[in-house]
């Protein structure tokens, strides 16, 4: 019988290969990863996902909040109102109620619907349909998104602190929504280089403000005009959401996870996150951003609820949240987005 002597370098290579194979078989290092829980709340579309979120949090509700399904501006400031009313946020097309939303309103046995936005966002037809269902209907809508946000703020108890978010996009306002809601702080909207007059008026009664977003979305001119401002900003929307959790010391027993590339699931889910005393994190469709991973590890978050189907947040993200090994198939592409 012949014996072969392996060189030291080859022996070392084989040992490394063996250890790597063990990592693939046991990527979580044993029992620790078994404590991680990942659930998903989803429907066939954004209307059904909103309904499933509503079912998760509410067996019944006197009030429902209705927001336009295909655009975000009027709904950005709605989470604190939903929390105050202990109401789910449901979605509607502009022109008429969907049967999915209508059925959920009936299941909730609601008496009142609050519409966010003017008739260009949610038409009079929707209001008529709600009245026909026997609901009291109230509409909160200004001439633009900035005025709508201030009108929503007037429905909340008087507060000495407010959140200021960029009105031209959705991520920052929705990421901070559960914190604002639980503390009774209004979410006010601004342009990048100037504070709208309606927002300025309501700020006269505010002592402190939290500016959410970097200088690319809220410039220093706005920052300097805000009462006693503190800025929370990351390198992008995902990092900003992570820094909201870190700097505001948000609850980390559970985190809701939504796509950072569309508003609908984060909007409807923000009301449930507030009710559930949980944080909101944003992810890409096919990857957990490094900043999100970092805050998960820093805070030791092990319980996650994904909002939306795999078209919004893929199975790959679910595996990454479980801290499992993810194999990228040949030809599969992960897109990275840079906020500007």
PDB file of C-alpha atoms in Angstrom, residues 125-295:
ATOM      1  CA  UNK A 125     -67.609  58.775  -5.300  1.00  0.00           C
ATOM      2  CA  UNK A 126     -65.668  56.958  -2.583  1.00  0.00           C
ATOM      3  CA  UNK A 127     -67.240  59.221   0.015  1.00  0.00           C
ATOM      4  CA  UNK A 128     -70.711  58.456  -1.370  1.00  0.00           C
ATOM      5  CA  UNK A 129     -69.983  54.713  -1.269  1.00  0.00           C
ATOM      6  CA  UNK A 130     -68.945  54.965   2.370  1.00  0.00           C
ATOM      7  CA  UNK A 131     -72.072  56.914   3.247  1.00  0.00           C
ATOM      8  CA  UNK A 132     -74.153  54.249   1.515  1.00  0.00           C
ATOM      9  CA  UNK A 133     -72.538  51.687   3.826  1.00  0.00           C
ATOM     10  CA  UNK A 134     -73.906  53.661   6.769  1.00  0.00           C
ATOM     11  CA  UNK A 135     -70.615  55.219   7.844  1.00  0.00           C
ATOM     12  CA  UNK A 136     -69.989  58.713   9.093  1.00  0.00           C
ATOM     13  CA  UNK A 137     -67.399  60.194   6.752  1.00  0.00           C
ATOM     14  CA  UNK A 138     -64.827  62.837   7.575  1.00  0.00           C
ATOM     15  CA  UNK A 139     -62.262  64.158   5.134  1.00  0.00           C
ATOM     16  CA  UNK A 140     -58.925  65.710   6.077  1.00  0.00           C
ATOM     17  CA  UNK A 141     -57.569  67.347   2.984  1.00  0.00           C
ATOM     18  CA  UNK A 142     -55.766  70.574   2.256  1.00  0.00           C
ATOM     19  CA  UNK A 143     -54.748  72.280  -0.951  1.00  0.00           C
ATOM     20  CA  UNK A 144     -51.533  70.238  -0.980  1.00  0.00           C
ATOM     21  CA  UNK A 145     -49.632  67.594   1.000  1.00  0.00           C
ATOM     22  CA  UNK A 146     -48.141  70.181   3.358  1.00  0.00           C
ATOM     23  CA  UNK A 147     -51.500  71.602   4.349  1.00  0.00           C
ATOM     24  CA  UNK A 148     -53.012  68.127   4.689  1.00  0.00           C
ATOM     25  CA  UNK A 149     -50.231  67.224   7.134  1.00  0.00           C
ATOM     26  CA  UNK A 150     -50.908  70.326   9.231  1.00  0.00           C
ATOM     27  CA  UNK A 151     -54.647  69.605   9.246  1.00  0.00           C
ATOM     28  CA  UNK A 152     -53.939  66.072  10.468  1.00  0.00           C
ATOM     29  CA  UNK A 153     -51.730  67.579  13.187  1.00  0.00           C
ATOM     30  CA  UNK A 154     -54.655  69.683  14.383  1.00  0.00           C
ATOM     31  CA  UNK A 155     -56.586  66.475  15.108  1.00  0.00           C
ATOM     32  CA  UNK A 156     -53.897  65.341  17.534  1.00  0.00           C
ATOM     33  CA  UNK A 157     -53.516  66.475  21.147  1.00  0.00           C
ATOM     34  CA  UNK A 158     -51.332  69.530  21.518  1.00  0.00           C
ATOM     35  CA  UNK A 159     -47.671  68.534  21.547  1.00  0.00           C
ATOM     36  CA  UNK A 160     -44.476  70.474  22.239  1.00  0.00           C
ATOM     37  CA  UNK A 161     -42.444  68.399  19.799  1.00  0.00           C
ATOM     38  CA  UNK A 162     -42.905  67.575  16.109  1.00  0.00           C
ATOM     39  CA  UNK A 163     -41.309  65.462  13.415  1.00  0.00           C
ATOM     40  CA  UNK A 164     -40.330  67.216  10.179  1.00  0.00           C
ATOM     41  CA  UNK A 165     -39.927  65.010   7.103  1.00  0.00           C
ATOM     42  CA  UNK A 166     -39.362  65.634   3.422  1.00  0.00           C
ATOM     43  CA  UNK A 167     -42.676  65.885   1.580  1.00  0.00           C
ATOM     44  CA  UNK A 168     -41.287  64.841  -1.790  1.00  0.00           C
ATOM     45  CA  UNK A 169     -40.743  61.195  -0.919  1.00  0.00           C
ATOM     46  CA  UNK A 170     -42.066  58.617   1.516  1.00  0.00           C
ATOM     47  CA  UNK A 171     -39.299  56.568   3.246  1.00  0.00           C
ATOM     48  CA  UNK A 172     -38.258  58.858   6.094  1.00  0.00           C
ATOM     49  CA  UNK A 173     -41.778  59.820   7.160  1.00  0.00           C
ATOM     50  CA  UNK A 174     -42.951  56.202   7.213  1.00  0.00           C
ATOM     51  CA  UNK A 175     -39.857  54.919   9.017  1.00  0.00           C
ATOM     52  CA  UNK A 176     -40.431  57.365  11.875  1.00  0.00           C
ATOM     53  CA  UNK A 177     -44.217  56.921  11.882  1.00  0.00           C
ATOM     54  CA  UNK A 178     -44.524  54.438  14.752  1.00  0.00           C
ATOM     55  CA  UNK A 179     -42.309  56.572  17.022  1.00  0.00           C
ATOM     56  CA  UNK A 180     -44.271  59.719  16.222  1.00  0.00           C
ATOM     57  CA  UNK A 181     -47.549  57.907  16.796  1.00  0.00           C
ATOM     58  CA  UNK A 182     -46.653  56.426  20.168  1.00  0.00           C
ATOM     59  CA  UNK A 183     -45.464  59.789  21.447  1.00  0.00           C
ATOM     60  CA  UNK A 184     -48.311  61.841  20.014  1.00  0.00           C
ATOM     61  CA  UNK A 185     -45.998  63.906  17.823  1.00  0.00           C
ATOM     62  CA  UNK A 186     -47.352  65.257  14.536  1.00  0.00           C
ATOM     63  CA  UNK A 187     -45.464  64.564  11.318  1.00  0.00           C
ATOM     64  CA  UNK A 188     -45.062  67.803   9.387  1.00  0.00           C
ATOM     65  CA  UNK A 189     -43.779  68.020   5.828  1.00  0.00           C
ATOM     66  CA  UNK A 190     -41.315  70.388   4.249  1.00  0.00           C
ATOM     67  CA  UNK A 191     -39.649  71.172   0.960  1.00  0.00           C
ATOM     68  CA  UNK A 192     -35.889  70.797   0.678  1.00  0.00           C
ATOM     69  CA  UNK A 193     -34.939  74.474   0.877  1.00  0.00           C
ATOM     70  CA  UNK A 194     -37.978  76.150   2.437  1.00  0.00           C
ATOM     71  CA  UNK A 195     -40.652  75.444   5.005  1.00  0.00           C
ATOM     72  CA  UNK A 196     -44.162  75.880   3.547  1.00  0.00           C
ATOM     73  CA  UNK A 197     -46.191  78.636   5.182  1.00  0.00           C
ATOM     74  CA  UNK A 198     -48.810  76.218   6.550  1.00  0.00           C
ATOM     75  CA  UNK A 199     -46.062  74.205   8.229  1.00  0.00           C
ATOM     76  CA  UNK A 200     -44.439  77.368   9.604  1.00  0.00           C
ATOM     77  CA  UNK A 201     -47.706  78.416  11.230  1.00  0.00           C
ATOM     78  CA  UNK A 202     -48.085  75.210  13.218  1.00  0.00           C
ATOM     79  CA  UNK A 203     -44.411  75.253  14.217  1.00  0.00           C
ATOM     80  CA  UNK A 204     -44.971  78.464  16.176  1.00  0.00           C
ATOM     81  CA  UNK A 205     -46.433  76.354  18.983  1.00  0.00           C
ATOM     82  CA  UNK A 206     -43.659  73.742  18.912  1.00  0.00           C
ATOM     83  CA  UNK A 207     -40.590  73.782  21.184  1.00  0.00           C
ATOM     84  CA  UNK A 208     -38.484  70.967  19.705  1.00  0.00           C
ATOM     85  CA  UNK A 209     -38.272  69.268  16.324  1.00  0.00           C
ATOM     86  CA  UNK A 210     -36.723  66.116  14.927  1.00  0.00           C
ATOM     87  CA  UNK A 211     -35.587  66.536  11.333  1.00  0.00           C
ATOM     88  CA  UNK A 212     -35.621  63.179   9.556  1.00  0.00           C
ATOM     89  CA  UNK A 213     -33.346  62.905   6.527  1.00  0.00           C
ATOM     90  CA  UNK A 214     -30.054  64.321   5.306  1.00  0.00           C
ATOM     91  CA  UNK A 215     -29.281  67.644   3.667  1.00  0.00           C
ATOM     92  CA  UNK A 216     -30.082  66.257   0.215  1.00  0.00           C
ATOM     93  CA  UNK A 217     -33.765  66.138   1.205  1.00  0.00           C
ATOM     94  CA  UNK A 218     -33.954  68.725   4.006  1.00  0.00           C
ATOM     95  CA  UNK A 219     -31.391  71.476   3.639  1.00  0.00           C
ATOM     96  CA  UNK A 220     -29.637  73.419   6.358  1.00  0.00           C
ATOM     97  CA  UNK A 221     -31.842  76.451   5.695  1.00  0.00           C
ATOM     98  CA  UNK A 222     -34.879  74.473   6.822  1.00  0.00           C
ATOM     99  CA  UNK A 223     -32.934  72.953   9.717  1.00  0.00           C
ATOM    100  CA  UNK A 224     -31.933  76.382  11.018  1.00  0.00           C
ATOM    101  CA  UNK A 225     -35.518  77.682  10.810  1.00  0.00           C
ATOM    102  CA  UNK A 226     -36.974  74.764  12.788  1.00  0.00           C
ATOM    103  CA  UNK A 227     -37.442  75.102  16.566  1.00  0.00           C
ATOM    104  CA  UNK A 228     -34.544  73.541  18.512  1.00  0.00           C
ATOM    105  CA  UNK A 229     -33.845  70.968  15.791  1.00  0.00           C
ATOM    106  CA  UNK A 230     -32.165  67.566  16.004  1.00  0.00           C
ATOM    107  CA  UNK A 231     -31.331  65.790  12.761  1.00  0.00           C
ATOM    108  CA  UNK A 232     -31.472  62.035  12.216  1.00  0.00           C
ATOM    109  CA  UNK A 233     -29.933  61.096   8.891  1.00  0.00           C
ATOM    110  CA  UNK A 234     -28.175  58.193   7.262  1.00  0.00           C
ATOM    111  CA  UNK A 235     -26.381  57.669   3.987  1.00  0.00           C
ATOM    112  CA  UNK A 236     -29.642  56.540   2.351  1.00  0.00           C
ATOM    113  CA  UNK A 237     -33.245  55.684   3.254  1.00  0.00           C
ATOM    114  CA  UNK A 238     -32.256  52.320   4.749  1.00  0.00           C
ATOM    115  CA  UNK A 239     -29.549  53.829   6.914  1.00  0.00           C
ATOM    116  CA  UNK A 240     -31.874  56.628   8.031  1.00  0.00           C
ATOM    117  CA  UNK A 241     -34.484  54.064   9.122  1.00  0.00           C
ATOM    118  CA  UNK A 242     -31.778  52.219  11.055  1.00  0.00           C
ATOM    119  CA  UNK A 243     -30.564  55.421  12.702  1.00  0.00           C
ATOM    120  CA  UNK A 244     -34.134  56.255  13.738  1.00  0.00           C
ATOM    121  CA  UNK A 245     -34.191  52.988  15.689  1.00  0.00           C
ATOM    122  CA  UNK A 246     -30.758  53.646  17.177  1.00  0.00           C
ATOM    123  CA  UNK A 247     -30.915  57.353  18.029  1.00  0.00           C
ATOM    124  CA  UNK A 248     -34.488  57.351  19.291  1.00  0.00           C
ATOM    125  CA  UNK A 249     -33.907  54.141  21.245  1.00  0.00           C
ATOM    126  CA  UNK A 250     -36.997  52.491  19.789  1.00  0.00           C
ATOM    127  CA  UNK A 251     -38.391  49.177  21.054  1.00  0.00           C
ATOM    128  CA  UNK A 252     -36.512  46.230  19.566  1.00  0.00           C
ATOM    129  CA  UNK A 253     -38.413  43.207  20.825  1.00  0.00           C
ATOM    130  CA  UNK A 254     -39.921  43.098  17.361  1.00  0.00           C
ATOM    131  CA  UNK A 255     -39.314  44.862  14.053  1.00  0.00           C
ATOM    132  CA  UNK A 256     -41.620  45.246  11.094  1.00  0.00           C
ATOM    133  CA  UNK A 257     -39.810  45.008   7.781  1.00  0.00           C
ATOM    134  CA  UNK A 258     -41.042  46.667   4.582  1.00  0.00           C
ATOM    135  CA  UNK A 259     -39.658  47.441   1.164  1.00  0.00           C
ATOM    136  CA  UNK A 260     -37.980  50.813   0.978  1.00  0.00           C
ATOM    137  CA  UNK A 261     -38.841  51.158  -2.696  1.00  0.00           C
ATOM    138  CA  UNK A 262     -42.622  51.578  -2.446  1.00  0.00           C
ATOM    139  CA  UNK A 263     -44.838  53.182   0.139  1.00  0.00           C
ATOM    140  CA  UNK A 264     -47.998  51.094   0.452  1.00  0.00           C
ATOM    141  CA  UNK A 265     -46.947  48.290   2.803  1.00  0.00           C
ATOM    142  CA  UNK A 266     -44.884  50.544   5.072  1.00  0.00           C
ATOM    143  CA  UNK A 267     -47.812  52.970   5.276  1.00  0.00           C
ATOM    144  CA  UNK A 268     -50.470  50.449   6.253  1.00  0.00           C
ATOM    145  CA  UNK A 269     -47.978  48.556   8.409  1.00  0.00           C
ATOM    146  CA  UNK A 270     -46.851  51.626  10.333  1.00  0.00           C
ATOM    147  CA  UNK A 271     -50.178  51.786  12.173  1.00  0.00           C
ATOM    148  CA  UNK A 272     -49.781  48.159  13.270  1.00  0.00           C
ATOM    149  CA  UNK A 273     -46.135  48.693  14.239  1.00  0.00           C
ATOM    150  CA  UNK A 274     -47.182  51.586  16.479  1.00  0.00           C
ATOM    151  CA  UNK A 275     -49.986  49.554  18.027  1.00  0.00           C
ATOM    152  CA  UNK A 276     -47.587  46.642  18.526  1.00  0.00           C
ATOM    153  CA  UNK A 277     -44.880  48.847  20.114  1.00  0.00           C
ATOM    154  CA  UNK A 278     -42.412  47.845  17.419  1.00  0.00           C
ATOM    155  CA  UNK A 279     -39.850  49.451  15.131  1.00  0.00           C
ATOM    156  CA  UNK A 280     -39.931  49.752  11.331  1.00  0.00           C
ATOM    157  CA  UNK A 281     -36.974  48.760   9.171  1.00  0.00           C
ATOM    158  CA  UNK A 282     -36.620  49.159   5.412  1.00  0.00           C
ATOM    159  CA  UNK A 283     -35.014  46.677   3.035  1.00  0.00           C
ATOM    160  CA  UNK A 284     -34.379  46.226  -0.656  1.00  0.00           C
ATOM    161  CA  UNK A 285     -36.494  43.689  -2.505  1.00  0.00           C
ATOM    162  CA  UNK A 286     -33.672  41.153  -2.704  1.00  0.00           C
ATOM    163  CA  UNK A 287     -31.280  42.118   0.075  1.00  0.00           C
ATOM    164  CA  UNK A 288     -31.019  43.363   3.629  1.00  0.00           C
ATOM    165  CA  UNK A 289     -28.835  46.500   3.415  1.00  0.00           C
ATOM    166  CA  UNK A 290     -25.665  46.540   5.496  1.00  0.00           C
ATOM    167  CA  UNK A 291     -26.962  49.401   7.655  1.00  0.00           C
ATOM    168  CA  UNK A 292     -30.098  47.385   8.443  1.00  0.00           C
ATOM    169  CA  UNK A 293     -28.001  44.326   9.277  1.00  0.00           C
ATOM    170  CA  UNK A 294     -25.843  46.436  11.567  1.00  0.00           C
ATOM    171  CA  UNK A 295     -28.766  47.759  13.620  1.00  0.00           C
TER     172      UNK A 295
END
